[in-house]
Tab-separated table of C-alpha atoms in Angstrom:
chain	number	residue	atom	x	y	z
T	1	MET	CA	-4.845	-20.791	-4.351
T	2	ASP	CA	-6.000	-18.831	-7.381
T	3	GLY	CA	-2.739	-17.736	-8.910
T	4	VAL	CA	0.650	-16.087	-8.718
T	5	SER	CA	1.894	-13.324	-11.009
T	6	PRO	CA	4.539	-10.576	-11.116
T	7	ASP	CA	2.052	-7.784	-11.884
T	8	LEU	CA	-0.219	-5.395	-10.032
T	9	ASN	CA	-3.388	-7.474	-10.009
T	10	PRO	CA	-6.476	-5.569	-11.256
T	11	GLY	CA	-8.513	-6.784	-8.267
T	12	LEU	CA	-5.909	-5.472	-5.841
T	13	ALA	CA	-5.578	-2.201	-7.769
T	14	ARG	CA	-9.360	-1.718	-7.542
T	15	LEU	CA	-9.215	-2.036	-3.731
T	16	LEU	CA	-6.522	0.651	-3.513
T	17	GLU	CA	-8.246	3.343	-5.585
T	18	PRO	CA	-11.238	4.662	-3.574
T	19	TRP	CA	-10.970	7.674	-1.294
T	20	PRO	CA	-12.141	6.945	2.293
T	21	GLU	CA	-15.663	8.156	2.998
T	22	PRO	CA	-16.013	10.111	6.251
T	23	ASP	CA	-17.732	8.205	9.050
T	24	LEU	CA	-17.593	4.870	7.226
T	25	ASP	CA	-15.441	1.811	7.863
T	26	GLU	CA	-12.528	1.483	5.451
T	27	GLN	CA	-9.970	-1.261	4.889
T	28	ALA	CA	-6.591	-0.931	6.596
T	29	PHE	CA	-3.849	-2.608	4.551
T	30	PRO	CA	-0.989	-4.309	6.432
T	31	PHE	CA	2.343	-3.221	4.945
T	32	VAL	CA	5.245	-5.328	6.179
T	33	THR	CA	8.961	-4.521	6.139
T	34	VAL	CA	11.811	-6.354	7.884
T	35	ASP	CA	13.738	-4.744	10.723
T	36	GLU	CA	17.500	-4.939	11.371
T	37	ALA	CA	17.051	-8.056	13.524
T	38	GLY	CA	15.147	-9.855	10.746
T	39	PHE	CA	11.711	-9.524	12.323
T	40	PRO	CA	8.577	-8.293	10.536
T	41	HIS	CA	7.692	-4.634	11.080
T	42	VAL	CA	3.996	-4.098	10.367
T	43	MET	CA	2.285	-0.802	9.694
T	44	LEU	CA	-1.228	-0.110	8.465
T	45	LEU	CA	-1.855	1.969	5.363
T	46	CYS	CA	-5.067	3.250	3.824
T	47	THR	CA	-6.031	4.179	0.288
T	48	PRO	CA	-4.783	7.810	0.426
T	49	GLU	CA	-1.317	6.296	1.002
T	50	LEU	CA	-1.506	3.756	-1.846
T	51	LEU	CA	-1.930	4.560	-5.533
T	52	PRO	CA	-1.786	2.198	-8.522
T	53	ALA	CA	0.268	3.685	-11.374
T	54	GLY	CA	0.323	1.474	-14.450
T	55	ASP	CA	2.135	-1.688	-13.408
T	56	ALA	CA	3.711	0.076	-10.399
T	57	LEU	CA	2.352	0.835	-6.951
T	58	LEU	CA	3.070	4.197	-5.340
T	59	VAL	CA	3.235	4.157	-1.548
T	60	ALA	CA	3.487	7.021	0.945
T	61	ILE	CA	5.321	6.112	4.151
T	62	ALA	CA	5.576	8.383	7.194
T	63	SER	CA	7.078	5.838	9.618
T	64	THR	CA	10.799	6.474	10.060
T	65	THR	CA	11.299	2.828	11.080
T	66	ALA	CA	9.637	1.508	7.921
T	67	ARG	CA	11.561	4.022	5.804
T	68	ALA	CA	14.855	2.855	7.330
T	69	ASN	CA	13.880	-0.773	6.711
T	70	LEU	CA	12.984	0.021	3.101
T	71	THR	CA	16.235	1.909	2.560
T	72	ARG	CA	18.160	-1.096	3.874
T	73	THR	CA	16.254	-3.936	2.157
T	74	GLY	CA	14.292	-2.296	-0.662
T	75	THR	CA	11.433	-4.748	-0.163
T	76	ALA	CA	8.013	-4.956	1.494
T	77	THR	CA	4.789	-6.950	1.406
T	78	LEU	CA	1.270	-5.521	1.098
T	79	ILE	CA	-1.762	-7.547	2.223
T	80	ALA	CA	-5.411	-6.946	1.296
T	81	ALA	CA	-8.702	-8.835	1.597
T	82	ASP	CA	-11.625	-8.774	-0.825
T	83	GLY	CA	-14.595	-11.058	-0.241
T	84	GLU	CA	-13.200	-14.584	-0.394
T	85	VAL	CA	-9.816	-13.487	-1.790
T	86	ALA	CA	-6.622	-12.521	0.006
T	87	HIS	CA	-4.042	-10.566	-1.988
T	88	TYR	CA	-0.353	-10.785	-1.089
T	89	ALA	CA	1.953	-8.487	-3.061
T	90	LYS	CA	5.723	-8.581	-2.667
T	91	LEU	CA	7.143	-5.191	-3.606
T	92	ARG	CA	10.567	-3.901	-4.625
T	93	VAL	CA	11.314	-0.206	-4.185
T	94	LEU	CA	12.490	1.338	-7.462
T	95	ALA	CA	12.680	4.984	-6.376
T	96	THR	CA	12.090	7.188	-3.346
T	97	GLU	CA	10.959	10.811	-3.320
T	98	GLU	CA	11.329	12.611	0.026
T	99	HIS	CA	8.692	15.032	1.318
T	100	PRO	CA	8.425	16.799	4.684
T	101	GLY	CA	7.324	14.064	7.106
T	102	PHE	CA	6.948	11.245	4.584
T	103	ALA	CA	8.422	9.594	1.513
T	104	CYS	CA	6.732	8.514	-1.715
T	105	LEU	CA	7.974	5.186	-3.020
T	106	THR	CA	7.658	3.817	-6.516
T	107	CYS	CA	7.387	0.043	-6.142
T	108	GLU	CA	7.210	-2.771	-8.616
T	109	VAL	CA	5.190	-5.866	-7.837
T	110	VAL	CA	7.681	-8.715	-8.105
T	111	TRP	CA	5.222	-11.360	-6.919
T	112	HIS	CA	1.471	-11.353	-6.356
T	113	MET	CA	-0.738	-14.136	-5.063
T	114	ARG	CA	-4.506	-14.064	-5.335
T	115	ASP	CA	-5.352	-16.656	-2.711
T	116	SER	CA	-8.775	-18.143	-2.033
T	117	LEU	CA	-10.217	-21.222	-0.418
T	118	GLY	CA	-13.764	-19.916	-0.841
T	119	ILE	CA	-13.910	-18.751	2.777
T	120	PRO	CA	-15.396	-15.293	3.369
T	121	LEU	CA	-12.758	-12.923	4.744
T	122	ARG	CA	-13.215	-9.786	6.803
T	123	PRO	CA	-10.557	-7.186	6.113
T	124	MET	CA	-8.960	-5.235	8.924
T	125	GLU	CA	-10.886	-1.972	9.092
T	126	PHE	CA	-10.854	1.456	10.688
T	127	HIS	CA	-13.537	4.103	11.013
T	128	ALA	CA	-12.597	7.032	8.760
T	129	THR	CA	-13.202	10.467	10.240
T	130	PRO	CA	-12.325	14.007	9.203
T	131	ALA	CA	-10.002	14.170	12.231
T	132	ILE	CA	-8.026	11.138	11.034
T	133	ALA	CA	-7.845	12.584	7.521
T	134	ALA	CA	-6.429	15.838	8.890
T	135	ASN	CA	-4.045	14.179	11.370
T	136	GLU	CA	-2.706	11.783	8.734
T	137	ARG	CA	-2.533	14.559	6.099
T	138	TRP	CA	-4.360	12.456	3.519
T	139	ALA	CA	-4.964	15.287	1.068
T	140	GLY	CA	-1.280	16.264	0.912
T	141	THR	CA	-0.119	12.661	0.807
T	142	ARG	CA	-2.472	11.767	-2.040
T	143	ALA	CA	-1.531	14.958	-3.920
T	144	ALA	CA	2.150	13.967	-3.742
T	145	LEU	CA	1.352	10.448	-4.991
T	146	VAL	CA	-0.796	11.778	-7.854
T	147	ALA	CA	1.957	14.214	-8.887
T	148	LEU	CA	4.493	11.369	-8.841
T	149	ARG	CA	2.164	9.147	-10.870
T	150	ASP	CA	1.535	11.881	-13.415
T	151	ARG	CA	5.303	12.345	-13.891
T	152	SER	CA	6.286	8.706	-14.018
T	153	VAL	CA	3.594	6.250	-15.110
T	154	ARG	CA	5.330	3.344	-16.770
T	155	PRO	CA	3.723	1.840	-19.891
C-alpha cells in the first residue's frame, strides 16, 4: 500500500482529465453506490463524466438508481487503475445540480488510497466511438461539468 489521504490525488486527477479519442480503448471507471438493501450498485463512468475541480471531483450521473442512492446516502466510491497502482477514492456529495437526463455532483474526496504491490494492472476498458459519444451525450455532459467547475472551484 502506497498511502492514504483525504485529497484528490494528482495521479488520479491526471487519469480523469483526457477526452476519449475516437476508435481507441479508454478506461472505464467503476463508480459504486449502495442500494436500499445495502448492496453495492456499480456503474461505469468515463472521463467526459468526471472532472477534477481543485480539491473536488465533479461527476455527471445519468442513472436514476445511482442518483437515488446518492440522494439517500450522499456517498460513493470511484476506482481507477494506472500501471501498477490502483486508486480508491471515497466521495461525499456536497451539492447536486439537476440537468435534463442527468445530474452534476460536486464531491469531496474524504479518503483516497493509492495502492500498489508492484503488480501490473489492466484497467477496465471500452472502445470509444463517435456513436457512443453521441448516445451518452458526452459533449453536453462535459460542458455542464466545465460550467459547474468554472462557477465553483474551491481554493
